[in-house]
Coordinates of C-alpha atoms in Angstrom, one line a residue:
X242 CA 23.3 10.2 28.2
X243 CA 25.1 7.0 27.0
X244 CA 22.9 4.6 29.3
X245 CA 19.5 6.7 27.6
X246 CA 20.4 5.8 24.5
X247 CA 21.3 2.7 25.2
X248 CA 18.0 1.6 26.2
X249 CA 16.7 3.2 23.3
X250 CA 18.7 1.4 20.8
X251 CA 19.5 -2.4 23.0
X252 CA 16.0 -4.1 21.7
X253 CA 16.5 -3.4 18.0
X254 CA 20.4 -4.1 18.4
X255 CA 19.9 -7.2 19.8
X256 CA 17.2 -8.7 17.4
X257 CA 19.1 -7.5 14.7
X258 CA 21.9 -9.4 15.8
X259 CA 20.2 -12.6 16.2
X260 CA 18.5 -11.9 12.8
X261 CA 21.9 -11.8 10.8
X262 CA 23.6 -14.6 12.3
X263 CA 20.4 -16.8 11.9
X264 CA 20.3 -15.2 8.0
X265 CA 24.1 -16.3 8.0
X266 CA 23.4 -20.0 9.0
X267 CA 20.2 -20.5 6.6
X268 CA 22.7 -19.4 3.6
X269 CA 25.4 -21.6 5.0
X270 CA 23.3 -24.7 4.7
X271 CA 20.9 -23.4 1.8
X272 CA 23.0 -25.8 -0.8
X273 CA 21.9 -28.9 1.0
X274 CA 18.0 -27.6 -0.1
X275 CA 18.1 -26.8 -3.5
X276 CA 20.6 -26.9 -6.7
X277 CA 22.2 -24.1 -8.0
X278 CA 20.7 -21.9 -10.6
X279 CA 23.2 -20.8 -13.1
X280 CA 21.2 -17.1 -13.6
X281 CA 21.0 -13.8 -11.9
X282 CA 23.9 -14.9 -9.6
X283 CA 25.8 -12.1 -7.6
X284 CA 29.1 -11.1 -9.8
X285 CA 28.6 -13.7 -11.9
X286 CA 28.8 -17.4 -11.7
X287 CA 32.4 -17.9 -11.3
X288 CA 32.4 -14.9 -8.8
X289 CA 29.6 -16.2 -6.9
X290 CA 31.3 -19.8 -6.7
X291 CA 34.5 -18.3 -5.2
X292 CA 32.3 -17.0 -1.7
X293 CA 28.8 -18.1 -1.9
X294 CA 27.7 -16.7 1.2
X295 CA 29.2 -13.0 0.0
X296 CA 27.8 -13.6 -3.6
X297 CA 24.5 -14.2 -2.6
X298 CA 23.8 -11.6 -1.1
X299 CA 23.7 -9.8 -4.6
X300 CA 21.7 -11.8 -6.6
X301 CA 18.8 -10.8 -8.8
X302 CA 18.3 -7.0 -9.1
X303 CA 21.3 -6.8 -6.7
X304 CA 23.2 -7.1 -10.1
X305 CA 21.6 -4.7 -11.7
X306 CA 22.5 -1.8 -8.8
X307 CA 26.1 -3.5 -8.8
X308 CA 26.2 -2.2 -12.8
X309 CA 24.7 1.0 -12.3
X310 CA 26.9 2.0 -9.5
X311 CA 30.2 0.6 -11.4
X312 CA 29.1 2.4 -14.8
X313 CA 26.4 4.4 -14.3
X314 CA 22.8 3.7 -16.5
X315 CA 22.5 1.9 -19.5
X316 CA 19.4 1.0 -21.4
X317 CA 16.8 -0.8 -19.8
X318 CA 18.1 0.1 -16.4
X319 CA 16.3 3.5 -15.6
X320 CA 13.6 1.2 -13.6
X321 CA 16.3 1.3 -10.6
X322 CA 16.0 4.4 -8.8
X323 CA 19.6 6.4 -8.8
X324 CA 20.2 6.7 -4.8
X325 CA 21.1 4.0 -3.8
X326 CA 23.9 2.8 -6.6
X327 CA 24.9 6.2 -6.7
X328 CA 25.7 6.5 -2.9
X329 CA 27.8 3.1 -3.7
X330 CA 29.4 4.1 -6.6
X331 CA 30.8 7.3 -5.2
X332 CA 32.1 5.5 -1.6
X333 CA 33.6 2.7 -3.5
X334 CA 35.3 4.9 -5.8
X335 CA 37.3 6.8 -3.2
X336 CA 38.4 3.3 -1.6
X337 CA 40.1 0.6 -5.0
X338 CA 37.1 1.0 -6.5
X339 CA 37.1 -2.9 -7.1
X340 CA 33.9 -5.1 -8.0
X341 CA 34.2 -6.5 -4.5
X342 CA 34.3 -3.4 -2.8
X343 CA 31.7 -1.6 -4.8
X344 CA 29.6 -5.1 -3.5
X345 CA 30.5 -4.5 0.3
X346 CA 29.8 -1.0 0.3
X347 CA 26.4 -1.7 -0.7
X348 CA 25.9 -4.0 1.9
X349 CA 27.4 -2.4 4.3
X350 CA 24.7 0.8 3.4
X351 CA 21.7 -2.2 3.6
X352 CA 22.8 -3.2 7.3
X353 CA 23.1 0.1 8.9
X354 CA 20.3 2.0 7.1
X355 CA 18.1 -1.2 8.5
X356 CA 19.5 -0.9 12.0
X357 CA 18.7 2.6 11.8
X358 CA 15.0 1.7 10.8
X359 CA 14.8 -1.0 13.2
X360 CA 15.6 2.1 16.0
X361 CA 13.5 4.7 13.6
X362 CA 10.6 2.1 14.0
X363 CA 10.7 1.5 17.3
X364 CA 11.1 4.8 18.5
X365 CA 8.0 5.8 16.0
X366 CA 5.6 2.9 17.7
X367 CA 6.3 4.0 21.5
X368 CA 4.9 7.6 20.5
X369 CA 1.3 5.8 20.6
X370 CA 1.8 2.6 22.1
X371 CA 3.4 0.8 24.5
X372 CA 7.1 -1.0 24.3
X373 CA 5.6 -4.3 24.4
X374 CA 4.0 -3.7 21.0
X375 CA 7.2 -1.7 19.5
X376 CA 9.2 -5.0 20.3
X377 CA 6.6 -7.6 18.9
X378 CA 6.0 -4.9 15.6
X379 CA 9.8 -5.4 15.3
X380 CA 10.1 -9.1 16.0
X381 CA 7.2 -9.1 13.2
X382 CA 9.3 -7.6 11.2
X383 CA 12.2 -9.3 11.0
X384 CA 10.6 -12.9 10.9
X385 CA 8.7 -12.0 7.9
X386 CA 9.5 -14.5 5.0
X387 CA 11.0 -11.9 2.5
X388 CA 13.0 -10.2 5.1
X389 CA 16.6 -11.4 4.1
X390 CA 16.3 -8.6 1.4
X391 CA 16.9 -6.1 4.5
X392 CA 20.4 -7.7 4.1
X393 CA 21.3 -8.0 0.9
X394 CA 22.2 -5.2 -2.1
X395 CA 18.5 -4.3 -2.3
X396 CA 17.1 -0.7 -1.6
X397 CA 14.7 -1.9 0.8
X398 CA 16.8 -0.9 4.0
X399 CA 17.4 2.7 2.8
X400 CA 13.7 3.5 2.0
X401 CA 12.6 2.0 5.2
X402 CA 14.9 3.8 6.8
X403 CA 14.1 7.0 4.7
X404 CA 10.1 6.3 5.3
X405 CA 10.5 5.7 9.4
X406 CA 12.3 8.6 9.9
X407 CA 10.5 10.7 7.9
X408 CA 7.5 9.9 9.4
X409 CA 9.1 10.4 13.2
X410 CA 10.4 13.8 12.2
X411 CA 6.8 14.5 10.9
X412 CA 5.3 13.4 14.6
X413 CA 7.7 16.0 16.1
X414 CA 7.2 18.8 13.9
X415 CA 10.5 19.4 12.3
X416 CA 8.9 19.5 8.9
X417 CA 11.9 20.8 7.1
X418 CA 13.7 17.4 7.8
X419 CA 10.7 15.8 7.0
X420 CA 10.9 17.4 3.6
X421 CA 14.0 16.8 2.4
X422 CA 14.2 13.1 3.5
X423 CA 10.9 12.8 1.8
X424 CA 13.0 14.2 -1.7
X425 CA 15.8 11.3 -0.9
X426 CA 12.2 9.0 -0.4
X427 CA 10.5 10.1 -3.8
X428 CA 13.8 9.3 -5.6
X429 CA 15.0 6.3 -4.3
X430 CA 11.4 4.4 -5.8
X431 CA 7.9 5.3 -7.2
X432 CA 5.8 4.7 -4.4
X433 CA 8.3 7.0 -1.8
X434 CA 5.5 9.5 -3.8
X435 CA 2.9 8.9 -1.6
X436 CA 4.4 10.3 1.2
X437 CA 3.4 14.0 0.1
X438 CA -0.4 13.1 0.8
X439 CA 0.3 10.7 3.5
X440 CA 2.1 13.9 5.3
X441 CA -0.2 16.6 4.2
X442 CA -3.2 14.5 6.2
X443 CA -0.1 14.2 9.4
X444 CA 0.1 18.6 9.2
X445 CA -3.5 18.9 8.6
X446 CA -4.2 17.0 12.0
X447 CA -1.4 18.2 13.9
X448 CA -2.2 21.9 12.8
X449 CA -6.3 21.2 13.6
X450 CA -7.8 24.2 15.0
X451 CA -4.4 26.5 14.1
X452 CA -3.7 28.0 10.9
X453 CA -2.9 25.0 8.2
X454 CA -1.7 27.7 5.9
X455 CA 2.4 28.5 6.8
X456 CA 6.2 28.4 6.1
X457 CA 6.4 25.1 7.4
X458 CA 3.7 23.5 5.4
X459 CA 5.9 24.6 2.4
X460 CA 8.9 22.2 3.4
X461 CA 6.4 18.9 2.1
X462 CA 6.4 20.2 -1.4
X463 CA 10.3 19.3 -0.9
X464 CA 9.3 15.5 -1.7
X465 CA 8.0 15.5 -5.2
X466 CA 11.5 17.1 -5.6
X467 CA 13.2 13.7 -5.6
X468 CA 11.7 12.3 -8.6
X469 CA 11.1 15.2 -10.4
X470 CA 14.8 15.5 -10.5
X471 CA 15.1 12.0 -11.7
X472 CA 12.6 12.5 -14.5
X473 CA 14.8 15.3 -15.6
X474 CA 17.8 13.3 -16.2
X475 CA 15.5 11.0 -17.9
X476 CA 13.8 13.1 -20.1
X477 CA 17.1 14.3 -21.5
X478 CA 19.0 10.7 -21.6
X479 CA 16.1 9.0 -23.0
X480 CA 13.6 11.5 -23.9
X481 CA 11.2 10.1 -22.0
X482 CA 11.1 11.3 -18.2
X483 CA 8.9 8.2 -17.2
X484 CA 10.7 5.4 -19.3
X485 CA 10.8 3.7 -15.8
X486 CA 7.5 2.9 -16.3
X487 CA 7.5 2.5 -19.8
X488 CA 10.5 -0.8 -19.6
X489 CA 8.0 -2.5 -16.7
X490 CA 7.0 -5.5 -19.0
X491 CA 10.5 -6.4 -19.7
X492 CA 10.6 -7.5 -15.7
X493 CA 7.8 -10.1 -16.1
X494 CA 5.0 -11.4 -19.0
X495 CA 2.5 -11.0 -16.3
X496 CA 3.3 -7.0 -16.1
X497 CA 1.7 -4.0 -18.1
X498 CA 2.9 -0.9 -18.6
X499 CA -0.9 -0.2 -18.3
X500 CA -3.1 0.4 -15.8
X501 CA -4.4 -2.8 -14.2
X502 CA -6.9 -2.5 -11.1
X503 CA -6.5 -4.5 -8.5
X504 CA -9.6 -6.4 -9.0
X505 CA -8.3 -7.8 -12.0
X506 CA -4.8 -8.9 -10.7
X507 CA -7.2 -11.0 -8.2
X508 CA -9.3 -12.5 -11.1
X509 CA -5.9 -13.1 -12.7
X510 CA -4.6 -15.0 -10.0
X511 CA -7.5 -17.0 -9.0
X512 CA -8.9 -17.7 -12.7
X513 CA -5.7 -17.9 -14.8
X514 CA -2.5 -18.0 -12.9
X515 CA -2.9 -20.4 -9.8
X516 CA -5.1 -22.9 -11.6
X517 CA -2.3 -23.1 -14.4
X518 CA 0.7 -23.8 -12.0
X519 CA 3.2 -26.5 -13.0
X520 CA 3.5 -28.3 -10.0
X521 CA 6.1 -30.0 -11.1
X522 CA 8.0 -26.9 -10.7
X523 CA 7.9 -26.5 -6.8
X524 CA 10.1 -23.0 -6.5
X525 CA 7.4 -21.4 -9.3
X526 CA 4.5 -23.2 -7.0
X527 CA 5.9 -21.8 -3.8
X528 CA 6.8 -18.0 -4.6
X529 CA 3.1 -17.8 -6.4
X530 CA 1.7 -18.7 -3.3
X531 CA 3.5 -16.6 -1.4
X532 CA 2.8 -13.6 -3.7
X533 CA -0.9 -14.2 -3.7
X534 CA -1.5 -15.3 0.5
X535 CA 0.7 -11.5 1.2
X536 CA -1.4 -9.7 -0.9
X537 CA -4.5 -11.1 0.6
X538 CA -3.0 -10.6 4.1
X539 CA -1.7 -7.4 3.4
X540 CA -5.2 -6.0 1.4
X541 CA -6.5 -7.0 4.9
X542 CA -3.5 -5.1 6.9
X543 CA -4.7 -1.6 4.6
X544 CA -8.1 -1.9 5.6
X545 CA -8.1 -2.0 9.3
X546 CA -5.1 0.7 9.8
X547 CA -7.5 2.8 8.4
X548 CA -9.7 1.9 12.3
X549 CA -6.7 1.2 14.4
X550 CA -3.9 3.7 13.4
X551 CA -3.3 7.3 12.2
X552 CA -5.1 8.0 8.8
X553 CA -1.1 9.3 7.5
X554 CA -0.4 5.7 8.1
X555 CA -3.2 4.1 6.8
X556 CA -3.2 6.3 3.5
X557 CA 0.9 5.7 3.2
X558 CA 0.4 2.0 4.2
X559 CA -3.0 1.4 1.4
X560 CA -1.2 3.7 -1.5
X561 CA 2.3 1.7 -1.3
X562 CA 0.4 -1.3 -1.6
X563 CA -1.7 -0.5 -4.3
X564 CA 1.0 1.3 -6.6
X565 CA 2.7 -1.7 -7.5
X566 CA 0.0 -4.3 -8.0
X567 CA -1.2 -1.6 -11.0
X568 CA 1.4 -3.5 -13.3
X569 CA -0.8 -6.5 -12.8
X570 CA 1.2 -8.7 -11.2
X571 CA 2.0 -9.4 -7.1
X572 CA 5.1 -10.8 -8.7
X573 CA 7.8 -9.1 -6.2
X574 CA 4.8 -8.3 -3.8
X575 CA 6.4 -10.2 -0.8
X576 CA 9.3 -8.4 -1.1
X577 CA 7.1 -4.4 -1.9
X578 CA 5.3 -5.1 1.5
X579 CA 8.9 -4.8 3.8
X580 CA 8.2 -1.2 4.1
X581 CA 4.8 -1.3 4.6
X582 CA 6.0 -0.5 8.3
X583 CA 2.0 0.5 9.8
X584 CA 1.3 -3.4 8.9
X585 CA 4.2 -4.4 10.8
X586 CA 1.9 -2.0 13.9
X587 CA -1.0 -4.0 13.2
X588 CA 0.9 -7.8 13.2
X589 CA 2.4 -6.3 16.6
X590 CA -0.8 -5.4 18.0
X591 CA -2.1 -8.7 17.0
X592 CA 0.8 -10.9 18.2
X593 CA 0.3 -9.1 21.6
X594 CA -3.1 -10.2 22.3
X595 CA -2.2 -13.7 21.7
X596 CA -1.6 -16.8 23.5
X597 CA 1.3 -18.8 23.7
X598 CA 0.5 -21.1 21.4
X599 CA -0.8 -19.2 18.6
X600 CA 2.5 -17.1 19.0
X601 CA 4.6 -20.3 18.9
X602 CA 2.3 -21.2 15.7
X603 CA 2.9 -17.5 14.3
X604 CA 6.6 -17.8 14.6
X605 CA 7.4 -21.5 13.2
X606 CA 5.4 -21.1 10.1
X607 CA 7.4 -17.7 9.5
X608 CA 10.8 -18.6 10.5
X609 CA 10.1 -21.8 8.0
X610 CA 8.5 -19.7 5.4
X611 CA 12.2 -17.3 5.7
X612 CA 14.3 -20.5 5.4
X613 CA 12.3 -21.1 2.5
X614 CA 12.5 -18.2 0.8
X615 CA 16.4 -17.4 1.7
X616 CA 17.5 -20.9 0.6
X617 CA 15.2 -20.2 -2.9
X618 CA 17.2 -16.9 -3.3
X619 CA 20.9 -17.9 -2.0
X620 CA 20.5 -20.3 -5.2
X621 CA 19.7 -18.7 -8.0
X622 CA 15.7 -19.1 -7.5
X623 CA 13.6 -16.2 -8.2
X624 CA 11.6 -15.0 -4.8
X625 CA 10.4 -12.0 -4.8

């Protein structure tokens, strides 16, 4: 029993081993790259200052979840999705409840629930494919540029985690499962709402030729449950059950609280945004780039799952992508695509077919891209 799941888990434990402690050295010698930035550090300046390396880890909107799990929501918070900060807040609370503690539970959470997604992932991919591309999908993965986020006090790890698995318990017909981690899905972030038609088009085809029509079928309408509930609280905190979309523009000029197609985030970027770019400002240069070549690549990734993969992929995969470029922006895009885990498929499929030196090519211009990006954010840059 132990040596089966053993093999099962020893390719994603080892990669994410090597990961972290390469993660670990880019943040140790981050400082010699760029200067410190004095805002959005994790606890605080002085805190930050007294364990860089620890600090880090929670910069940005890792602040933000830090408050709401230490004193619940205030205004102009409601954008954060309640699972994750909650799940800190009450573990750190039964332990000294101090600001450090509330900070390593939350990070603690972020490693394990990636592990699990890294297992999740690679146990999903061998239901259609081969190891081989399970283990370059993964190794994909975790090179990407914005990946680091997997280990800090982000929600990324627990809605991958949350996504892979309930797509795995979908493939093996435990729907009720499916169901309710598809409530924790819908209420740990908008887009975990497109897993209700993603999963409908999963039953349809496994039920083809059977009746569609039963008990089980029910259990989906368990993951609109998630943010219903959280539109709930809203509507009688702020009287306004989607006031998470309504404080979008405070996050960015470039974002709308309306609807903006993606056709004209493109013109944006080509026509307004990337002609206009201070070069003088190298972090701004880099991270705009970065935002504009992903969602290029990853428009591209949506398409052909739709001919390679299972249409519940493809429609999960083109939906989450296209949710969060309505706002107008692919500012935070390199970070949204992380659990876009069907394009992580296709990069694995891809790798796989290549040569030697393509894949050498592949890897160097990620691994530098992720040194990059992780030194940015270690120091107070803005990434993603």
């Amino acid at each position: 029993m132990f040596t089966k799941v053993w093999q099962e888990v020893k390719f994603p434990f080892f990669t994410f081993l090597v990961w972290r402690i390469f993660l670990i050295l880019v943040a140790f010698i981050s400082p010699a790259f760029f200067q410190l930035q004095d805002n959005f550090l994790g606890g605080g300046k002085e805190t930050y200052q007294q364990n860089p390396l620890f600090w880090g880890h929670l910069n940005f909107d890792g602040e933000h979840y830090l408050a709401i799990a230490q004193r619940g929501y205030r205004d102009l918070e409601y954008f954060y999705f309640p699972p994750y900060p909650l799940l800190i807040g009450y573990i750190a609370k039964l332990l000294n409840g101090q600001i450090v503690m509330y900070a390593a539970v939350g990070l603690i959470i972020s490693h394990i629930a990636f592990f699990l997604a890294l297992t999740g992932l690679y146990k999903l991919i061998k239901l259609d494919f081969k190891e081989n591309v399970a283990m370059w999908s993964l190794t994909g993965l975790l090179i990407f540029p914005t990946s680091f986020y997997f280990a800090s006090f982000y929600t990324e790890s627990l809605f991958l985690m949350v996504v892979i698995w309930s797509f795995y318990f979908a493939r093996k017909g435990k729907w009720f499962l499916t169901g309710m981690l598809g409530a924790l899905l819908s209420a740990t972030r908008l887009v975990g709402i497109v897993l209700l038609p993603s999963l409908i088009i999963e039953y349809i085809k496994q039920k083809r030729g059977l009746k569609i029509a039963s008990r089980k079928s029910l259990f989906l309408f368990l993951i609109p449950l998630g943010i219903v509930t959280y539109m709930i609280y809203l509507n009688k905190v702020t009287n306004d059950p989607l006031e998470f979309l309504h404080t979008v523009e405070i996050f960015g000029f470039q974002r709308s609280s309306a609807l903006v197609l993606l056709p004209q985030v493109f013109y944006r970027y080509l026509l307004k945004i990337l002609p206009n770019l201070d070069y003088s400002y190298l972090s701004v240069v880099f991270t705009t780039l970065l935002e504009f070549s992903v969602a290029l690549i990853f428009l591209a990734l949506s398409v052909l799952t739709f001919f390679r993969l299972r249409l519940s992929y493809a429609v999960y995969t083109s939906l989450a992508f296209i949710i969060p470029t309505l706002s107008g922006s692919f500012s935070s895009m390199p970070r949204y695509v992380l659990v876009l885990f069907p394009a992580y498929i296709m990069i694995g499929i891809w790798l796989l077919k290549k040569g030697r030196l393509v894949k050498v090519i592949y890897f160097l211009l990620n691994l530098t891209l992720l040194i990059i990006s992780e030194s940015l954010f270690f120091r107070g840059f803005w990434v993603s």
